[in-house]
C-alpha cells in the first residue's frame, strides 16, 4: 500500500509520527511529507539524524522523507493560506499524480488544509490524533480555528486513530461522531533501541552525577504543564540527589535548588543510555486539559530502559498499574514522598519493566493500524 503520511518535520524530536512511519514502512511504501523550519533542527540538538539541506531523503527503501520550506510563519492563518494556495496544494497534487497513493495519513488538524479538494474527495483519509491539538493555543481565536480544522478532519476521515481513551471520548463529544469511526492505538516504544543498553559508568553519561548519591531524571519538553513546584520541593528534601531535567525548554525556570539541572534537549540516540542512568525516571506534570489526553511515550521508554518510574496520577498513567508509582500533583509533598519510597525499595524488578515495554512495542501499534487499512 502507498501512503502519503503528513506530519511534523522529520528532524524534530523523534515521536509517534516518525516511529509509526518507520514501523509502517516495514509493510507499506511511505512518503513522509513535512514542512521544515527556517532554523535547522540540528542546531537545536533534537535529532539523532544528521540534517541535510536536501528536500528529499530515504530512511529506508520504503520510507522517503519529503521536506519543504515555504513562507515563514506557517502558524498564522494568512501565511498558512498563502502557502497552501501557492505551493502545498500544487505539490501534493503532483505527488499524487506521480505516486498514486492509496490513502493519506494526517497527524494534526491544520494539515487538513494542505489537501486540495480533489484529494479530499478521492482518497481515504486517516487521522492519527495524538494530542488535544487546540490546547496548544492559548489565544481563543487560534483555538477556535484549530477546532474548525479538527471538525472537518474528523468528519472527513475514514478512521480516526487516537492515542488515548480520553481523546476518543473527546473526539466523539466535540464532533458528534460515533464510536465505530474511532480506534484507540496507544503510544509505544522502539524496544530495540533500549533493551541492550548497559551503563558501566554513569558519570560518562551524566558528568554531574559524580557529585551526588544518585540521579532522579526527566526526559521531555519543559512546558507550562511541568510541575515545577513538586520538583522544587522534592529537590529540597533530597539534596543528595541530582534532579537531571533533559529536554527543550518552552518555559524557563531559574529559581530552583542547586541540585536541579535543566540541560536542554538531547538527541534521541542518547536517550536510552540517559534513561538507564537514572535511579528514578519521572513525569512531574500538572494535570491540565492537554495532559489529560496524553498517553505518555516517555513512560514506555523509561520502562524499556528498566528504570523505576514516578509519574503524576491520572487515568492514562493508571493504565500502567503496578509497573509505575504515581503521585498526587495537588499535594506538593507527595512527589518527594513517592520518590523516597521508590529509592528505598529493593530489589528493583528490571526484567518485568522491560518485558512490559516489549509488549507495547511500536510494531504492535503499527499492526493495529495495518489491520484497519487492509480492511478498507
mmCIF file of C-alpha atoms in Angstrom:
data_model
loop_
_atom_site.group_PDB
_atom_site.id
_atom_site.type_symbol
_atom_site.label_atom_id
_atom_site.label_comp_id
_atom_site.label_asym_id
_atom_site.label_seq_id
_atom_site.Cartn_x
_atom_site.Cartn_y
_atom_site.Cartn_z
ATOM 1 C CA UNK A 1 0.000 0.000 0.000
ATOM 2 C CA UNK A 2 1.248 3.505 -0.863
ATOM 3 C CA UNK A 3 0.659 6.040 1.912
ATOM 4 C CA UNK A 4 1.137 9.799 1.926
ATOM 5 C CA UNK A 5 1.999 10.479 5.561
ATOM 6 C CA UNK A 6 1.751 14.176 6.550
ATOM 7 C CA UNK A 7 3.432 15.003 9.849
ATOM 8 C CA UNK A 8 5.871 17.170 11.805
ATOM 9 C CA UNK A 9 9.367 17.857 10.487
ATOM 10 C CA UNK A 10 11.340 14.625 10.352
ATOM 11 C CA UNK A 11 14.198 16.345 12.192
ATOM 12 C CA UNK A 12 12.064 17.447 15.126
ATOM 13 C CA UNK A 13 12.001 15.392 18.332
ATOM 14 C CA UNK A 14 11.576 11.722 17.426
ATOM 15 C CA UNK A 15 7.999 10.983 18.456
ATOM 16 C CA UNK A 16 4.925 8.994 17.462
ATOM 17 C CA UNK A 17 4.737 10.152 13.809
ATOM 18 C CA UNK A 18 8.326 9.224 12.978
ATOM 19 C CA UNK A 19 8.161 5.968 14.941
ATOM 20 C CA UNK A 20 4.938 4.846 13.260
ATOM 21 C CA UNK A 21 6.144 5.872 9.804
ATOM 22 C CA UNK A 22 9.298 3.792 10.271
ATOM 23 C CA UNK A 23 7.389 0.781 11.534
ATOM 24 C CA UNK A 24 4.625 1.006 8.922
ATOM 25 C CA UNK A 25 7.298 1.142 6.223
ATOM 26 C CA UNK A 26 8.140 -2.479 7.032
ATOM 27 C CA UNK A 27 4.921 -3.404 5.193
ATOM 28 C CA UNK A 28 3.929 -0.290 3.229
ATOM 29 C CA UNK A 29 5.500 2.337 0.996
ATOM 30 C CA UNK A 30 5.517 5.629 2.885
ATOM 31 C CA UNK A 31 6.114 9.167 1.658
ATOM 32 C CA UNK A 32 6.611 11.236 4.804
ATOM 33 C CA UNK A 33 5.714 14.821 3.835
ATOM 34 C CA UNK A 34 6.589 17.626 6.219
ATOM 35 C CA UNK A 35 7.337 21.330 6.386
ATOM 36 C CA UNK A 36 10.824 22.174 7.573
ATOM 37 C CA UNK A 37 11.582 25.208 9.682
ATOM 38 C CA UNK A 38 13.894 28.030 8.745
ATOM 39 C CA UNK A 39 16.128 27.147 11.652
ATOM 40 C CA UNK A 40 17.832 23.767 11.368
ATOM 41 C CA UNK A 41 16.660 21.225 13.932
ATOM 42 C CA UNK A 42 20.253 20.038 14.179
ATOM 43 C CA UNK A 43 21.194 23.390 15.700
ATOM 44 C CA UNK A 44 18.697 22.687 18.491
ATOM 45 C CA UNK A 45 20.254 19.245 19.076
ATOM 46 C CA UNK A 46 16.902 17.441 18.797
ATOM 47 C CA UNK A 47 17.554 14.848 16.132
ATOM 48 C CA UNK A 48 19.754 11.771 16.035
ATOM 49 C CA UNK A 49 19.964 12.028 12.244
ATOM 50 C CA UNK A 50 22.329 14.424 10.522
ATOM 51 C CA UNK A 51 20.183 17.096 8.941
ATOM 52 C CA UNK A 52 20.912 17.964 5.343
ATOM 53 C CA UNK A 53 19.680 20.750 3.118
ATOM 54 C CA UNK A 54 18.094 18.150 0.859
ATOM 55 C CA UNK A 55 14.360 18.329 0.283
ATOM 56 C CA UNK A 56 14.240 14.575 -0.171
ATOM 57 C CA UNK A 57 15.999 11.672 1.509
ATOM 58 C CA UNK A 58 15.375 7.987 2.136
ATOM 59 C CA UNK A 59 15.287 6.434 5.606
ATOM 60 C CA UNK A 60 14.966 3.006 4.018
ATOM 61 C CA UNK A 61 13.830 1.647 0.670
ATOM 62 C CA UNK A 62 10.148 2.055 1.622
ATOM 63 C CA UNK A 63 10.313 5.336 3.545
ATOM 64 C CA UNK A 64 11.001 8.571 1.698
ATOM 65 C CA UNK A 65 11.112 11.859 3.620
ATOM 66 C CA UNK A 66 9.955 14.903 1.643
ATOM 67 C CA UNK A 67 10.729 18.183 3.390
ATOM 68 C CA UNK A 68 9.562 21.565 2.107
ATOM 69 C CA UNK A 69 10.348 25.089 3.209
ATOM 70 C CA UNK A 70 7.797 27.732 2.293
ATOM 71 C CA UNK A 71 6.887 31.208 3.565
ATOM 72 C CA UNK A 72 7.809 31.516 7.262
ATOM 73 C CA UNK A 73 5.100 31.951 9.881
ATOM 74 C CA UNK A 74 3.034 28.883 8.969
ATOM 75 C CA UNK A 75 1.151 29.010 12.301
ATOM 76 C CA UNK A 76 -0.526 32.275 11.211
ATOM 77 C CA UNK A 77 -3.753 31.773 9.273
ATOM 78 C CA UNK A 78 -2.906 34.201 6.461
ATOM 79 C CA UNK A 79 0.552 32.670 5.867
ATOM 80 C CA UNK A 80 -0.881 29.175 6.020
ATOM 81 C CA UNK A 81 -3.456 30.122 3.400
ATOM 82 C CA UNK A 82 -0.829 31.583 1.097
ATOM 83 C CA UNK A 83 1.449 28.569 1.443
ATOM 84 C CA UNK A 84 -1.438 26.243 0.674
ATOM 85 C CA UNK A 85 -2.552 28.240 -2.368
ATOM 86 C CA UNK A 86 0.863 28.987 -3.838
ATOM 87 C CA UNK A 87 2.799 25.841 -3.007
ATOM 88 C CA UNK A 88 1.378 22.967 -0.947
ATOM 89 C CA UNK A 89 -1.757 22.156 -2.957
ATOM 90 C CA UNK A 90 0.247 22.010 -6.181
ATOM 91 C CA UNK A 91 2.999 19.968 -4.550
ATOM 92 C CA UNK A 92 0.605 17.363 -3.179
ATOM 93 C CA UNK A 93 -1.304 17.076 -6.451
ATOM 94 C CA UNK A 94 1.989 16.475 -8.268
ATOM 95 C CA UNK A 95 2.963 13.820 -5.717
ATOM 96 C CA UNK A 96 -0.393 12.113 -6.085
ATOM 97 C CA UNK A 97 -0.125 12.098 -9.867
ATOM 98 C CA UNK A 98 3.359 10.605 -9.726
ATOM 99 C CA UNK A 99 2.754 8.047 -6.970
ATOM 100 C CA UNK A 100 -0.971 7.191 -6.985
ATOM 101 C CA UNK A 101 -1.314 6.932 -3.217
ATOM 102 C CA UNK A 102 -3.877 4.563 -1.746
ATOM 103 C CA UNK A 103 -4.564 6.786 1.266
ATOM 104 C CA UNK A 104 -3.425 9.804 3.272
ATOM 105 C CA UNK A 105 -2.423 9.944 6.943
ATOM 106 C CA UNK A 106 -2.858 13.307 8.674
ATOM 107 C CA UNK A 107 -1.394 13.858 12.157
ATOM 108 C CA UNK A 108 -2.601 17.364 13.117
ATOM 109 C CA UNK A 109 -5.761 19.353 12.259
ATOM 110 C CA UNK A 110 -4.035 22.204 10.309
ATOM 111 C CA UNK A 111 -2.651 19.640 7.875
ATOM 112 C CA UNK A 112 -6.176 19.078 6.582
ATOM 113 C CA UNK A 113 -5.830 22.448 4.846
ATOM 114 C CA UNK A 114 -2.802 21.140 2.920
ATOM 115 C CA UNK A 115 -5.020 18.796 0.929
ATOM 116 C CA UNK A 116 -6.638 20.155 -2.236
ATOM 117 C CA UNK A 117 -10.327 19.345 -2.588
ATOM 118 C CA UNK A 118 -9.681 16.731 -5.264
ATOM 119 C CA UNK A 119 -7.546 14.696 -2.869
ATOM 120 C CA UNK A 120 -10.079 15.085 -0.053
ATOM 121 C CA UNK A 121 -12.791 13.758 -2.324
ATOM 122 C CA UNK A 122 -10.879 10.897 -3.960
ATOM 123 C CA UNK A 123 -8.566 9.473 -1.293
ATOM 124 C CA UNK A 124 -9.319 7.790 2.060
ATOM 125 C CA UNK A 125 -8.031 9.993 4.863
ATOM 126 C CA UNK A 126 -6.879 8.610 8.220
ATOM 127 C CA UNK A 127 -6.353 10.922 11.166
ATOM 128 C CA UNK A 128 -3.819 9.853 13.785
ATOM 129 C CA UNK A 129 -4.788 12.027 16.744
ATOM 130 C CA UNK A 130 -2.093 12.053 19.426
ATOM 131 C CA UNK A 131 -2.973 15.269 21.327
ATOM 132 C CA UNK A 132 -5.841 17.619 22.025
ATOM 133 C CA UNK A 133 -4.244 19.938 19.497
ATOM 134 C CA UNK A 134 -6.347 23.017 20.294
ATOM 135 C CA UNK A 135 -4.892 23.089 23.820
ATOM 136 C CA UNK A 136 -1.510 24.129 22.431
ATOM 137 C CA UNK A 137 -3.047 27.513 21.543
ATOM 138 C CA UNK A 138 -3.839 29.832 24.481
ATOM 139 C CA UNK A 139 -5.341 32.527 22.240
ATOM 140 C CA UNK A 140 -9.081 31.886 21.798
ATOM 141 C CA UNK A 141 -9.188 32.858 18.118
ATOM 142 C CA UNK A 142 -6.403 30.356 17.339
ATOM 143 C CA UNK A 143 -8.076 27.690 19.450
ATOM 144 C CA UNK A 144 -11.356 28.206 17.579
ATOM 145 C CA UNK A 145 -9.540 27.901 14.242
ATOM 146 C CA UNK A 146 -7.925 24.616 15.301
ATOM 147 C CA UNK A 147 -11.307 23.263 16.362
ATOM 148 C CA UNK A 148 -12.748 24.116 12.929
ATOM 149 C CA UNK A 149 -9.896 22.248 11.251
ATOM 150 C CA UNK A 150 -10.414 19.337 13.622
ATOM 151 C CA UNK A 151 -14.126 19.179 12.871
ATOM 152 C CA UNK A 152 -13.532 18.980 9.117
ATOM 153 C CA UNK A 153 -10.780 16.405 9.554
ATOM 154 C CA UNK A 154 -12.697 14.139 11.919
ATOM 155 C CA UNK A 155 -15.845 14.351 9.796
ATOM 156 C CA UNK A 156 -13.987 13.627 6.554
ATOM 157 C CA UNK A 157 -11.672 10.895 7.842
ATOM 158 C CA UNK A 158 -12.451 7.262 7.156
ATOM 159 C CA UNK A 159 -10.982 6.294 10.536
ATOM 160 C CA UNK A 160 -9.691 8.363 13.435
ATOM 161 C CA UNK A 161 -6.923 6.733 15.457
ATOM 162 C CA UNK A 162 -6.485 8.197 18.937
ATOM 163 C CA UNK A 163 -3.589 7.596 21.291
ATOM 164 C CA UNK A 164 -5.809 7.557 24.393
ATOM 165 C CA UNK A 165 -9.330 6.705 25.517
ATOM 166 C CA UNK A 166 -9.714 10.292 26.673
ATOM 167 C CA UNK A 167 -9.068 11.557 23.142
ATOM 168 C CA UNK A 168 -11.547 9.067 21.718
ATOM 169 C CA UNK A 169 -14.291 10.295 24.035
ATOM 170 C CA UNK A 170 -13.347 13.908 23.368
ATOM 171 C CA UNK A 171 -13.478 13.493 19.573
ATOM 172 C CA UNK A 172 -16.907 11.853 19.841
ATOM 173 C CA UNK A 173 -18.296 14.516 22.150
ATOM 174 C CA UNK A 174 -16.842 17.512 20.352
ATOM 175 C CA UNK A 175 -17.533 16.448 16.782
ATOM 176 C CA UNK A 176 -20.722 14.360 17.079
ATOM 177 C CA UNK A 177 -19.266 11.198 15.551
ATOM 178 C CA UNK A 178 -19.943 7.607 16.546
ATOM 179 C CA UNK A 179 -17.558 5.190 18.256
ATOM 180 C CA UNK A 180 -17.269 2.923 15.213
ATOM 181 C CA UNK A 181 -15.228 5.595 13.441
ATOM 182 C CA UNK A 182 -12.586 5.720 16.177
ATOM 183 C CA UNK A 183 -9.860 3.242 17.122
ATOM 184 C CA UNK A 184 -7.575 3.667 20.132
ATOM 185 C CA UNK A 185 -3.946 2.938 19.249
ATOM 186 C CA UNK A 186 -1.850 3.835 22.266
ATOM 187 C CA UNK A 187 1.710 5.054 22.143
ATOM 188 C CA UNK A 188 4.628 2.664 22.371
ATOM 189 C CA UNK A 189 8.381 2.279 22.313
ATOM 190 C CA UNK A 190 11.090 1.056 19.963
ATOM 191 C CA UNK A 191 12.368 -1.597 22.348
ATOM 192 C CA UNK A 192 15.353 -2.480 20.156
ATOM 193 C CA UNK A 193 16.793 0.938 21.000
ATOM 194 C CA UNK A 194 16.649 0.239 24.749
ATOM 195 C CA UNK A 195 16.990 -3.453 25.505
ATOM 196 C CA UNK A 196 20.744 -3.806 25.032
ATOM 197 C CA UNK A 197 21.758 -0.616 26.841
ATOM 198 C CA UNK A 198 24.161 -1.116 29.731
ATOM 199 C CA UNK A 199 25.612 1.787 31.684
ATOM 200 C CA UNK A 200 29.036 0.919 33.125
ATOM 201 C CA UNK A 201 29.970 4.406 34.280
ATOM 202 C CA UNK A 202 27.099 6.812 34.910
ATOM 203 C CA UNK A 203 29.472 9.763 35.144
ATOM 204 C CA UNK A 204 30.339 9.291 31.468
ATOM 205 C CA UNK A 205 26.681 9.798 30.593
ATOM 206 C CA UNK A 206 25.903 12.435 33.242
ATOM 207 C CA UNK A 207 29.160 14.106 34.357
ATOM 208 C CA UNK A 208 27.423 15.968 37.201
ATOM 209 C CA UNK A 209 26.356 12.650 38.751
ATOM 210 C CA UNK A 210 29.778 12.124 40.347
ATOM 211 C CA UNK A 211 28.934 14.795 42.929
ATOM 212 C CA UNK A 212 25.679 13.157 44.070
ATOM 213 C CA UNK A 213 24.404 9.971 45.688
ATOM 214 C CA UNK A 214 22.131 9.308 42.706
ATOM 215 C CA UNK A 215 20.139 10.793 39.828
ATOM 216 C CA UNK A 216 16.426 11.479 39.523
ATOM 217 C CA UNK A 217 15.702 12.242 35.890
ATOM 218 C CA UNK A 218 13.220 13.523 33.348
ATOM 219 C CA UNK A 219 13.352 13.486 29.552
ATOM 220 C CA UNK A 220 10.800 15.541 27.631
ATOM 221 C CA UNK A 221 9.576 19.037 26.921
ATOM 222 C CA UNK A 222 9.633 21.546 29.787
ATOM 223 C CA UNK A 223 6.272 23.213 29.154
ATOM 224 C CA UNK A 224 3.682 25.131 31.113
ATOM 225 C CA UNK A 225 2.358 21.766 32.358
ATOM 226 C CA UNK A 226 5.660 20.942 34.100
ATOM 227 C CA UNK A 227 5.116 20.541 37.858
ATOM 228 C CA UNK A 228 7.996 22.746 38.958
ATOM 229 C CA UNK A 229 6.621 23.221 42.493
ATOM 230 C CA UNK A 230 6.740 19.491 43.211
ATOM 231 C CA UNK A 231 10.224 19.243 41.706
ATOM 232 C CA UNK A 232 11.493 22.112 43.865
ATOM 233 C CA UNK A 233 10.057 20.521 46.997
ATOM 234 C CA UNK A 234 11.489 17.092 46.181
ATOM 235 C CA UNK A 235 14.923 18.537 45.400
ATOM 236 C CA UNK A 236 14.963 20.304 48.754
ATOM 237 C CA UNK A 237 14.006 17.089 50.546
ATOM 238 C CA UNK A 238 16.560 15.017 48.604
ATOM 239 C CA UNK A 239 19.629 17.297 48.433
ATOM 240 C CA UNK A 240 21.995 14.348 47.857
ATOM 241 C CA UNK A 241 20.296 13.558 44.546
ATOM 242 C CA UNK A 242 20.767 15.310 41.224
ATOM 243 C CA UNK A 243 17.491 16.220 39.500
ATOM 244 C CA UNK A 244 18.506 15.992 35.854
ATOM 245 C CA UNK A 245 15.869 17.515 33.562
ATOM 246 C CA UNK A 246 16.590 16.977 29.841
ATOM 247 C CA UNK A 247 14.507 18.453 27.038
ATOM 248 C CA UNK A 248 13.621 21.641 25.172
ATOM 249 C CA UNK A 249 12.542 24.457 27.484
ATOM 250 C CA UNK A 250 9.344 26.185 26.403
ATOM 251 C CA UNK A 251 9.261 27.649 29.912
ATOM 252 C CA UNK A 252 12.472 28.614 31.687
ATOM 253 C CA UNK A 253 12.775 28.209 35.476
ATOM 254 C CA UNK A 254 15.613 29.970 37.310
ATOM 255 C CA UNK A 255 14.558 29.886 40.972
ATOM 256 C CA UNK A 256 15.392 26.228 41.634
ATOM 257 C CA UNK A 257 17.608 24.409 44.150
ATOM 258 C CA UNK A 258 21.246 23.883 43.160
ATOM 259 C CA UNK A 259 20.685 20.146 42.617
ATOM 260 C CA UNK A 260 18.118 20.789 39.853
ATOM 261 C CA UNK A 261 19.743 20.981 36.413
ATOM 262 C CA UNK A 262 17.917 21.842 33.194
ATOM 263 C CA UNK A 263 20.271 20.631 30.473
ATOM 264 C CA UNK A 264 18.314 21.236 27.265
ATOM 265 C CA UNK A 265 17.422 18.711 24.544
ATOM 266 C CA UNK A 266 19.369 15.565 23.812
ATOM 267 C CA UNK A 267 19.407 13.583 20.540
ATOM 268 C CA UNK A 268 17.193 10.519 20.536
ATOM 269 C CA UNK A 269 20.216 8.243 20.043
ATOM 270 C CA UNK A 270 21.442 9.246 23.512
ATOM 271 C CA UNK A 271 18.068 8.917 25.249
ATOM 272 C CA UNK A 272 18.178 5.153 26.058
ATOM 273 C CA UNK A 273 21.549 5.382 27.814
ATOM 274 C CA UNK A 274 20.456 8.537 29.638
ATOM 275 C CA UNK A 275 17.223 6.963 30.906
ATOM 276 C CA UNK A 276 19.091 3.834 32.005
ATOM 277 C CA UNK A 277 21.412 6.082 34.058
ATOM 278 C CA UNK A 278 18.590 7.367 36.267
ATOM 279 C CA UNK A 279 17.874 5.867 39.680
ATOM 280 C CA UNK A 280 14.289 7.010 39.166
ATOM 281 C CA UNK A 281 12.712 8.380 35.981
ATOM 282 C CA UNK A 282 9.915 10.876 36.439
ATOM 283 C CA UNK A 283 6.961 12.555 34.810
ATOM 284 C CA UNK A 284 6.254 15.588 37.021
ATOM 285 C CA UNK A 285 3.214 17.167 35.374
ATOM 286 C CA UNK A 286 0.231 19.296 36.294
ATOM 287 C CA UNK A 287 -2.908 17.550 35.036
ATOM 288 C CA UNK A 288 -4.146 20.170 32.567
ATOM 289 C CA UNK A 289 -6.694 19.596 29.797
ATOM 290 C CA UNK A 290 -3.764 18.972 27.449
ATOM 291 C CA UNK A 291 -2.168 16.374 29.740
ATOM 292 C CA UNK A 292 -5.452 14.509 30.329
ATOM 293 C CA UNK A 293 -5.331 13.451 26.671
ATOM 294 C CA UNK A 294 -1.720 12.215 26.738
ATOM 295 C CA UNK A 295 -0.780 8.544 26.688
ATOM 296 C CA UNK A 296 2.845 9.186 27.699
ATOM 297 C CA UNK A 297 5.531 7.844 25.370
ATOM 298 C CA UNK A 298 8.185 8.648 27.958
ATOM 299 C CA UNK A 299 6.809 6.067 30.408
ATOM 300 C CA UNK A 300 7.065 3.276 27.835
ATOM 301 C CA UNK A 301 10.635 4.406 27.162
ATOM 302 C CA UNK A 302 11.535 4.617 30.858
ATOM 303 C CA UNK A 303 10.251 1.064 31.356
ATOM 304 C CA UNK A 304 12.124 -0.165 28.266
ATOM 305 C CA UNK A 305 15.295 1.161 29.899
ATOM 306 C CA UNK A 306 14.407 -0.850 33.014
ATOM 307 C CA UNK A 307 14.206 2.266 35.175
ATOM 308 C CA UNK A 308 11.681 2.707 38.036
ATOM 309 C CA UNK A 309 9.124 5.440 37.324
ATOM 310 C CA UNK A 310 7.298 8.037 39.407
ATOM 311 C CA UNK A 311 4.605 9.829 37.393
ATOM 312 C CA UNK A 312 1.650 12.064 38.066
ATOM 313 C CA UNK A 313 -1.608 10.237 38.762
ATOM 314 C CA UNK A 314 -4.332 10.491 36.103
ATOM 315 C CA UNK A 315 -6.272 7.923 34.023
ATOM 316 C CA UNK A 316 -3.617 7.444 31.340
ATOM 317 C CA UNK A 317 -0.876 6.702 33.905
ATOM 318 C CA UNK A 318 -3.245 4.443 35.860
ATOM 319 C CA UNK A 319 -3.108 2.135 32.819
ATOM 320 C CA UNK A 320 0.418 1.144 33.811
ATOM 321 C CA UNK A 321 -0.924 -0.180 37.130
ATOM 322 C CA UNK A 322 1.845 -1.632 39.349
ATOM 323 C CA UNK A 323 4.564 -1.039 36.747
ATOM 324 C CA UNK A 324 4.956 2.560 37.941
ATOM 325 C CA UNK A 325 4.430 4.645 41.070
ATOM 326 C CA UNK A 326 2.029 7.586 40.904
ATOM 327 C CA UNK A 327 1.857 10.800 42.878
ATOM 328 C CA UNK A 328 -0.842 13.406 43.508
ATOM 329 C CA UNK A 329 0.182 16.727 41.917
ATOM 330 C CA UNK A 330 -2.229 18.683 44.146
ATOM 331 C CA UNK A 331 -0.175 17.641 47.191
ATOM 332 C CA UNK A 332 3.175 19.428 46.855
ATOM 333 C CA UNK A 333 4.935 16.944 49.163
ATOM 334 C CA UNK A 334 3.667 13.741 47.541
ATOM 335 C CA UNK A 335 6.183 13.686 44.679
ATOM 336 C CA UNK A 336 9.063 13.709 47.176
ATOM 337 C CA UNK A 337 7.338 11.084 49.308
ATOM 338 C CA UNK A 338 6.875 8.685 46.387
ATOM 339 C CA UNK A 339 10.462 9.221 45.221
ATOM 340 C CA UNK A 340 11.716 8.264 48.688
ATOM 341 C CA UNK A 341 9.551 5.143 48.648
ATOM 342 C CA UNK A 342 10.926 4.034 45.284
ATOM 343 C CA UNK A 343 14.532 4.788 46.224
ATOM 344 C CA UNK A 344 14.127 2.669 49.368
ATOM 345 C CA UNK A 345 12.505 -0.236 47.520
ATOM 346 C CA UNK A 346 14.926 -3.098 46.778
ATOM 347 C CA UNK A 347 15.270 -5.183 44.718
ATOM 348 C CA UNK A 348 14.043 -3.435 41.594
ATOM 349 C CA UNK A 349 12.266 -5.586 39.018
ATOM 350 C CA UNK A 350 14.099 -4.525 35.876
ATOM 351 C CA UNK A 351 13.109 -7.619 33.885
ATOM 352 C CA UNK A 352 9.370 -7.045 34.379
ATOM 353 C CA UNK A 353 9.621 -3.444 33.264
ATOM 354 C CA UNK A 354 11.496 -4.393 30.114
ATOM 355 C CA UNK A 355 9.043 -7.218 29.372
ATOM 356 C CA UNK A 356 6.140 -4.787 29.682
ATOM 357 C CA UNK A 357 7.828 -2.489 27.169
ATOM 358 C CA UNK A 358 8.265 -5.348 24.676
ATOM 359 C CA UNK A 359 4.512 -5.985 24.854
ATOM 360 C CA UNK A 360 3.993 -2.326 23.899
ATOM 361 C CA UNK A 361 6.474 -2.028 21.050
ATOM 362 C CA UNK A 362 5.619 0.300 18.147
ATOM 363 C CA UNK A 363 5.321 -2.774 15.921
ATOM 364 C CA UNK A 364 2.206 -3.828 17.811
ATOM 365 C CA UNK A 365 0.719 -0.371 17.249
ATOM 366 C CA UNK A 366 1.572 -0.393 13.537
ATOM 367 C CA UNK A 367 -0.009 -3.843 13.232
ATOM 368 C CA UNK A 368 -3.250 -2.445 14.665
ATOM 369 C CA UNK A 369 -3.259 0.298 12.064
ATOM 370 C CA UNK A 370 -2.318 -2.020 9.206
ATOM 371 C CA UNK A 371 -5.234 -4.291 10.062
ATOM 372 C CA UNK A 372 -7.611 -1.333 9.694
ATOM 373 C CA UNK A 373 -6.019 -0.241 6.418
ATOM 374 C CA UNK A 374 -6.249 -3.735 4.946
ATOM 375 C CA UNK A 375 -9.975 -3.910 5.689
ATOM 376 C CA UNK A 376 -10.619 -0.723 3.718
#
